[in-house]
Short mmCIF file of C-alpha atoms in Angstrom, two decimals:
data_model
loop_
_atom_site.label_atom_id
_atom_site.label_comp_id
_atom_site.label_asym_id
_atom_site.label_seq_id
_atom_site.Cartn_x
_atom_site.Cartn_y
_atom_site.Cartn_z
CA MET A 1 -17.72 18.76 5.17
CA SER A 2 -16.08 20.58 7.72
CA SER A 3 -12.83 20.40 8.59
CA SER A 4 -13.14 22.11 12.06
CA PHE A 5 -12.24 20.22 15.26
CA ARG A 6 -14.68 17.79 16.64
CA PRO A 7 -14.79 15.87 19.51
CA ASP A 8 -17.30 13.04 18.53
CA ARG A 9 -14.88 12.41 15.29
CA TRP A 10 -11.62 12.69 17.60
CA ILE A 11 -12.37 10.35 20.01
CA LEU A 12 -14.39 7.89 17.72
CA ALA A 13 -10.50 8.14 15.78
CA TRP A 14 -8.82 7.51 19.05
CA VAL A 15 -10.64 4.10 20.12
CA LEU A 16 -9.54 3.00 16.28
CA GLN A 17 -7.12 3.46 16.18
CA THR A 18 -6.27 1.86 20.08
CA ARG A 19 -8.21 -0.99 18.02
CA SER A 20 -5.86 -1.02 16.13
CA ARG A 21 -2.63 -1.38 18.23
CA MET A 22 -4.00 -4.26 19.31
CA THR A 23 -3.94 -5.97 15.54
CA GLY A 24 -1.65 -8.73 15.12
CA ALA A 25 -0.10 -10.07 11.54
CA SER A 26 -1.61 -13.42 10.65
CA SER A 27 0.35 -15.92 10.86
CA PHE A 28 0.46 -17.03 7.04
CA PRO A 29 2.53 -17.60 4.70
CA LEU A 30 4.91 -18.88 6.78
CA PRO A 31 8.90 -17.63 6.13
CA SER A 32 10.67 -20.41 5.58
CA ARG A 33 13.80 -18.69 7.24
CA PRO A 34 14.40 -17.65 10.51
CA VAL A 35 13.81 -13.79 10.71
CA GLU A 36 15.33 -11.55 13.29
CA GLU A 37 13.83 -8.41 14.62
CA ARG A 38 15.10 -5.30 16.61
CA GLN A 39 13.61 -1.45 17.23
CA VAL A 40 14.74 1.66 15.80
CA THR A 41 14.22 5.09 16.26
CA ILE A 42 14.53 7.48 13.73
CA PRO A 43 14.82 11.61 13.14
CA THR A 44 12.39 13.36 11.27
CA ARG A 45 11.36 16.73 11.17
CA TYR A 46 8.61 16.06 13.59
CA GLY A 47 10.29 14.24 16.06
CA GLU A 48 11.76 11.09 16.70
CA MET A 49 9.88 8.05 15.09
CA SER A 50 10.34 4.28 15.98
CA GLY A 51 10.55 1.99 13.46
CA LEU A 52 10.79 -2.28 13.27
CA ILE A 53 13.75 -3.68 11.49
CA TYR A 54 13.65 -7.82 10.28
CA ARG A 55 16.32 -9.54 8.71
CA SER A 56 16.88 -12.73 7.94
CA PRO A 57 20.97 -13.69 7.99
CA ASP A 58 20.24 -17.26 6.14
CA ALA A 59 18.73 -15.08 3.62
CA ILE A 60 21.60 -12.76 2.84
CA ALA A 61 23.75 -15.56 2.93
CA ALA A 62 21.84 -16.82 0.39
CA LEU A 63 22.68 -14.15 -1.78
CA HIS A 64 25.98 -14.70 -2.80
CA SER A 65 26.85 -12.33 -5.86
CA ARG A 66 24.32 -9.66 -4.04
CA SER A 67 26.67 -9.40 -0.68
CA THR A 68 24.90 -6.40 0.65
CA PRO A 69 20.51 -6.95 0.69
CA PRO A 70 18.54 -4.35 -0.61
CA LEU A 71 16.12 -2.67 2.02
CA HIS A 72 12.31 -3.12 1.64
CA ILE A 73 10.49 0.03 3.33
CA GLN A 74 7.34 -1.19 4.14
CA LEU A 75 4.39 1.29 5.16
CA HIS A 76 1.08 -0.29 7.05
CA GLY A 77 -2.33 0.76 6.19
CA GLY A 78 -5.04 1.64 8.62
CA GLY A 79 -6.59 4.90 6.75
CA VAL A 80 -4.12 7.22 8.38
CA ILE A 81 -6.11 6.68 11.48
CA GLY A 82 -4.26 3.40 12.64
CA ARG A 83 -1.37 2.48 13.55
CA ALA A 84 -0.81 -1.08 13.47
CA ILE A 85 3.06 -1.63 12.96
CA ARG A 86 2.34 -5.22 13.23
CA GLU A 87 -0.62 -5.47 10.91
CA ASP A 88 1.97 -5.97 7.84
CA GLU A 89 4.29 -8.29 10.27
CA HIS A 90 3.99 -11.41 7.83
CA VAL A 91 4.52 -10.02 4.75
CA SER A 92 7.53 -8.04 6.41
CA ARG A 93 8.96 -11.52 7.57
CA PHE A 94 8.13 -13.18 4.41
CA LEU A 95 9.61 -10.78 2.10
CA ALA A 96 13.41 -10.89 4.63
CA SER A 97 13.21 -14.33 4.77
CA GLU A 98 12.35 -15.25 0.85
CA THR A 99 14.50 -12.46 -0.85
CA GLY A 100 17.19 -11.23 1.33
CA ALA A 101 16.35 -8.02 1.85
CA ILE A 102 16.40 -5.92 5.28
CA ILE A 103 12.66 -4.77 6.10
CA LEU A 104 12.11 -1.36 7.69
CA ALA A 105 8.52 -0.75 8.99
CA PRO A 106 8.54 2.69 10.05
CA HIS A 107 5.85 3.56 12.76
CA PHE A 108 4.57 7.11 11.81
CA HIS A 109 2.00 9.22 13.56
CA ALA A 110 -1.74 9.15 12.57
CA ALA A 111 -4.94 10.89 13.47
CA PRO A 112 -5.94 11.97 15.47
CA GLN A 113 -2.87 13.09 17.39
CA VAL A 114 -2.02 14.45 14.31
CA SER A 115 -3.18 15.43 10.97
CA PHE A 116 -2.14 15.77 6.84
CA PRO A 117 0.81 16.12 5.75
CA VAL A 118 2.58 14.73 8.74
CA ALA A 119 2.47 10.72 7.67
CA GLU A 120 3.44 11.59 4.40
CA HIS A 121 6.60 13.53 5.56
CA GLN A 122 7.82 10.97 8.27
CA CYS A 123 7.87 8.27 5.60
CA PHE A 124 10.14 10.62 3.56
CA ASP A 125 12.38 11.21 6.18
CA ALA A 126 12.54 7.33 6.82
CA LEU A 127 13.68 7.00 3.46
CA LYS A 128 16.39 9.90 4.15
CA TRP A 129 17.50 8.50 7.16
CA ALA A 130 17.84 4.49 5.83
CA LEU A 131 20.57 6.66 2.82
CA SER A 132 22.35 7.76 5.87
CA ALA A 133 22.32 4.67 8.04
CA GLY A 134 24.90 3.36 6.61
CA SER A 135 25.83 1.28 9.07
CA MET A 136 22.66 -1.06 8.92
CA GLY A 137 23.76 -3.20 6.31
CA TRP A 138 22.02 -2.83 3.38
CA ASN A 139 22.76 -1.32 0.34
CA PRO A 140 21.56 2.57 -0.38
CA ASP A 141 21.75 2.11 -4.10
CA ARG A 142 18.48 -0.64 -3.75
CA ILE A 143 15.71 0.56 -2.25
CA THR A 144 11.98 -0.36 -2.30
CA VAL A 145 8.99 1.13 -1.21
CA GLY A 146 5.69 -0.96 -0.69
CA GLY A 147 2.40 -1.12 1.43
CA GLY A 148 -1.53 -2.00 1.08
CA GLY A 149 -4.56 0.70 0.62
CA THR A 150 -2.91 4.28 2.35
CA GLY A 151 0.24 2.40 3.58
CA ALA A 152 0.18 1.96 -0.96
CA LYS A 153 -0.42 5.84 -0.73
CA LEU A 154 2.34 6.46 1.77
CA ALA A 155 4.63 4.59 -0.78
CA ILE A 156 3.41 6.23 -3.76
CA ASN A 157 4.06 9.80 -1.65
CA THR A 158 7.36 8.61 -0.57
CA ALA A 159 8.43 8.10 -4.31
CA GLN A 160 7.11 11.33 -5.16
CA LEU A 161 8.88 13.07 -2.27
CA ALA A 162 11.88 10.96 -3.62
CA SER A 163 11.78 11.66 -7.26
CA GLU A 164 11.64 15.84 -6.34
CA GLY A 165 14.43 15.32 -3.63
CA ARG A 166 16.51 13.18 -6.97
CA ILE A 167 16.52 10.26 -4.37
CA ARG A 168 16.49 6.93 -7.11
CA LEU A 169 14.01 3.91 -6.30
CA SER A 170 14.45 1.11 -7.47
CA GLY A 171 11.13 -0.08 -7.16
CA LEU A 172 7.34 0.51 -5.55
CA ILE A 173 5.19 -2.32 -4.19
CA ALA A 174 1.43 -0.75 -4.04
CA THR A 175 -1.60 -3.03 -3.28
CA THR A 176 -4.88 -1.96 -3.29
CA PRO A 177 -3.49 1.92 -3.42
CA VAL A 178 -5.76 4.94 -2.27
CA THR A 179 -5.13 7.84 -4.63
CA ASP A 180 -7.75 10.20 -4.29
CA VAL A 181 -9.42 11.45 -1.22
CA SER A 182 -11.30 14.06 -2.55
CA LEU A 183 -14.29 11.75 -3.11
CA PRO A 184 -16.72 11.05 -1.17
CA THR A 185 -17.54 8.18 -1.77
CA PRO A 186 -14.95 6.15 -3.82
CA GLY A 187 -17.23 3.11 -4.55
CA ALA A 188 -19.95 5.15 -6.56
CA GLY A 189 -20.05 5.29 -10.05
CA ALA A 190 -17.63 7.73 -11.84
CA GLY A 191 -16.53 9.20 -9.24
CA SER A 192 -14.86 5.71 -8.05
CA VAL A 193 -11.59 6.96 -10.93
CA PRO A 194 -9.52 9.31 -9.92
CA PRO A 195 -9.68 12.69 -11.16
CA MET A 196 -6.80 12.11 -14.27
CA SER A 197 -8.55 8.79 -15.80
CA ARG A 198 -12.24 10.36 -15.73
CA GLY A 199 -13.87 10.61 -18.94
CA LYS A 200 -15.10 8.01 -21.44
CA ASN A 201 -11.81 6.47 -22.15
CA ALA A 202 -11.52 5.77 -17.84
CA GLY A 203 -10.30 2.54 -18.01
CA GLN A 204 -10.26 0.88 -21.26
CA PRO A 205 -6.63 -0.43 -23.24
CA ASP A 206 -4.13 1.89 -24.39
CA SER A 207 -3.82 1.39 -28.33
CA SER A 208 -0.51 2.51 -28.18
CA THR A 209 0.94 -0.20 -25.31
CA GLY A 210 -1.26 -3.14 -25.58
CA SER A 211 -2.31 -2.75 -21.70
CA SER A 212 -4.95 -2.89 -19.94
CA PRO A 213 -6.58 -2.81 -16.57
CA SER A 214 -7.16 -6.49 -16.38
CA ALA A 215 -9.68 -9.04 -15.23
CA ALA A 216 -9.79 -10.98 -12.37
CA GLY A 217 -6.81 -13.47 -12.00
CA SER A 218 -5.02 -11.95 -14.77
CA THR A 219 -1.97 -9.21 -15.44
CA ALA A 220 -1.70 -6.09 -17.38
CA SER A 221 1.74 -5.17 -17.80
CA ALA A 222 4.17 -2.63 -19.43
CA GLN A 223 6.75 -5.34 -19.85
CA SER A 224 4.46 -8.38 -19.87
CA THR A 225 5.38 -9.86 -16.38
CA GLU A 226 3.65 -12.80 -15.59
CA ALA A 227 1.30 -12.77 -12.59
CA PRO A 228 1.94 -16.09 -10.27
CA PRO A 229 0.09 -18.95 -11.34
CA SER A 230 -2.38 -18.70 -8.17
CA ALA A 231 -3.46 -15.88 -9.74
CA GLN A 232 -4.63 -17.00 -12.43
CA MET A 233 -6.73 -19.29 -11.54
CA SER A 234 -10.41 -18.57 -11.84
CA GLY A 235 -11.59 -21.52 -8.97
CA PHE A 236 -10.58 -19.03 -5.94
CA GLU A 237 -14.28 -19.28 -4.81
CA PRO A 238 -16.71 -22.19 -4.70
CA ALA A 239 -19.50 -22.03 -7.60
CA ALA A 240 -23.59 -21.01 -5.61
CA GLU A 241 -26.59 -21.43 -6.05
CA ASP A 242 -28.82 -18.47 -7.27
CA GLY A 243 -30.29 -17.62 -3.69
CA VAL A 244 -27.17 -18.19 -2.00
CA LYS A 245 -25.72 -15.74 -4.37
CA GLY A 246 -28.45 -12.93 -4.23
CA LYS A 247 -27.79 -13.17 -0.71
CA MET A 248 -23.92 -12.79 -0.98
CA LEU A 249 -24.68 -9.39 -2.98
CA GLU A 250 -26.66 -7.99 -0.39
CA TRP A 251 -23.99 -8.90 2.04
CA ARG A 252 -21.46 -7.45 -0.32
CA GLU A 253 -23.05 -4.21 -0.80
CA LYS A 254 -23.86 -3.74 2.60
CA LYS A 255 -20.12 -4.38 3.16
CA ASP A 256 -18.97 -1.96 0.92
CA ASP A 257 -21.72 1.04 2.26
CA LEU A 258 -20.18 0.24 5.36
CA PHE A 259 -16.22 0.76 3.76
CA GLU A 260 -17.13 3.89 2.00
CA ARG A 261 -18.27 5.47 5.36
CA LEU A 262 -14.74 4.07 7.12
CA PHE A 263 -13.12 5.68 3.20
CA ASP A 264 -14.70 8.62 4.41
CA PHE A 265 -14.28 9.08 8.00
CA ALA A 266 -10.67 8.22 7.39
CA ALA A 267 -10.28 10.78 5.13
CA GLU A 268 -11.96 13.43 6.93
CA SER A 269 -10.29 12.78 10.50
CA TYR A 270 -6.52 12.97 8.73
CA VAL A 271 -7.05 15.32 6.15
CA PRO A 272 -8.30 19.13 5.99
CA ASP A 273 -10.83 19.66 3.34
CA GLU A 274 -8.75 22.10 1.55
CA ASP A 275 -6.01 20.16 1.22
CA ARG A 276 -7.97 16.62 -0.33
CA MET A 277 -6.60 17.70 -3.75
CA ASP A 278 -3.41 18.38 -2.88
CA PRO A 279 -1.19 15.85 -4.63
CA LEU A 280 0.44 14.37 -1.29
CA ALA A 281 -2.73 13.98 0.30
CA SER A 282 -4.86 13.03 -3.25
CA PRO A 283 -1.71 11.67 -5.54
CA ALA A 284 -4.48 11.00 -8.57
CA PHE A 285 -3.92 14.83 -8.90
CA ASP A 286 -0.18 14.97 -9.12
CA LEU A 287 0.35 16.16 -13.25
CA SER A 288 3.74 14.29 -13.06
CA LEU A 289 2.93 11.46 -10.81
CA VAL A 290 3.86 9.05 -13.66
CA THR A 291 7.31 10.55 -14.33
CA LYS A 292 8.00 9.96 -10.60
CA LEU A 293 7.33 6.35 -10.02
CA PRO A 294 9.90 3.94 -10.25
CA ARG A 295 9.29 0.09 -12.05
CA THR A 296 6.17 -0.11 -10.18
CA LEU A 297 3.50 -3.79 -8.87
CA ILE A 298 -0.03 -2.29 -8.54
CA GLN A 299 -1.90 -5.15 -7.28
CA VAL A 300 -6.10 -4.84 -7.50
CA GLY A 301 -8.51 -6.59 -5.73
CA ALA A 302 -11.65 -7.00 -7.66
CA GLU A 303 -14.23 -6.50 -4.99
CA ASP A 304 -12.68 -3.64 -3.34
CA PRO A 305 -14.81 -0.38 -3.69
CA ILE A 306 -11.73 1.17 -4.87
CA ALA A 307 -10.13 -0.92 -7.00
CA ASP A 308 -11.00 1.61 -9.98
CA GLN A 309 -8.08 3.66 -8.68
CA GLY A 310 -5.62 0.99 -9.06
CA ARG A 311 -6.39 0.10 -12.23
CA ALA A 312 -6.21 3.98 -13.53
CA LEU A 313 -2.95 4.25 -12.02
CA ALA A 314 -2.03 1.40 -14.36
CA SER A 315 -3.25 2.81 -16.93
CA ARG A 316 -1.66 6.38 -16.24
CA LEU A 317 1.47 4.06 -16.32
CA ALA A 318 0.40 1.98 -19.90
CA LYS A 319 0.09 5.43 -21.48
CA ALA A 320 3.51 7.02 -20.57
CA ARG A 321 4.93 3.65 -21.34
CA LYS A 322 6.24 3.56 -17.91
CA PRO A 323 7.59 -0.02 -16.76
CA HIS A 324 4.71 -1.67 -14.53
CA THR A 325 2.97 -4.78 -13.54
CA LEU A 326 -1.21 -4.69 -12.77
CA THR A 327 -2.32 -7.89 -11.22
CA GLU A 328 -5.88 -8.27 -9.77
CA TYR A 329 -7.23 -10.77 -7.63
CA PRO A 330 -10.78 -12.00 -6.58
CA ALA A 331 -10.21 -10.53 -3.45
CA GLY A 332 -11.33 -7.26 -1.77
CA HIS A 333 -9.43 -4.27 -0.07
CA VAL A 334 -5.79 -5.02 1.11
CA PHE A 335 -6.12 -8.85 0.85
CA THR A 336 -2.36 -9.34 1.50
CA VAL A 337 -3.62 -9.11 5.38
CA HIS A 338 -6.92 -10.00 5.54
CA GLY A 339 -9.05 -12.57 3.46
CA LYS A 340 -8.13 -16.15 1.74
CA GLU A 341 -4.88 -17.29 3.22
CA ASN A 342 -4.28 -18.83 -0.69
CA ILE A 343 -4.70 -15.02 -2.06
CA MET A 344 -2.81 -13.73 0.25
CA GLU A 345 0.05 -16.38 -0.80
CA ALA A 346 -0.17 -16.10 -4.23
CA ALA A 347 -0.33 -11.75 -3.66
CA ILE A 348 2.71 -11.98 -0.84
CA VAL A 349 5.00 -14.49 -3.35
CA GLU A 350 4.75 -12.18 -6.29
CA GLN A 351 5.68 -9.18 -4.36
CA VAL A 352 8.89 -11.43 -3.65
CA ARG A 353 9.25 -12.27 -7.03
CA PHE A 354 9.02 -8.60 -7.74
CA ILE A 355 11.82 -7.78 -5.43
CA GLN A 356 14.33 -10.52 -6.44
CA SER A 357 13.60 -9.04 -10.51
CA LEU A 358 15.03 -5.89 -9.34
#
């Protein structure tokens, strides 16, 4: 694939970005406390960037001994061609209401206006700004970062850069993470497994830790962290007759093919060919990645074409005996934004519990 400028792809990326800006958040799950919102301006090396802050005064007041609330930086997905900052708003509001944390959602720039590594740098610059913005009222020693899809990749990137800059993060949430954009078809055969885990033992249990990628609806963890009860249920989907099952499989194959085409397009629109294996573009190529990550929650969808990327990341963390939790849900890509409400709620509640545990 050529990384040269193509007007047709620029126009299509612009159309997709415009559409993503009109994407609103889900109305579910509902926060139990009122949540306030304000807009902020964040300085970055590429100029100013806007952002949204969510806080729940009632939840903060309920923290008692932890009078200074933690900060969670929520990074939205969209293949780095979407700028739908409000796509994750329901997640941000729920986390603010249920944890007492202050949530920062940066409005980083994306293709086609910019290319790699602008978004990665801007997300890290947002973290550095947060560390210096003492008047905002959060605890700079208790910062977590998270997101879904490419938002999870950007969260991982932020942790990479933070470690290299000797900045300590408390935790990382990666929902259906993208860790390798070097592959043309992420859901096809062995190519779906990131490079650091390819081979005959890729995705197999690690005998030294007893941790392995989980089956649908279960959790694998270096700390034996339990999944929320709803994530362990096997009855999310009703049983189907053989004819219906065949149609469902055919539909899923078409859906996976569309996802792979969109995945390729997003990568081609934002990351030049020569940078596809850069450790920031594809964290799976970072040889020291696991040493840079804080305690990590990985949420994988069993029906996600790139589920193996999240599983492989968990496998690397397990082999390095790094604290992490891997939870697998019977869902597709970025199921905290799209999909069944009961699965969405279970996954977001798990994020709440993860932040509260830190």
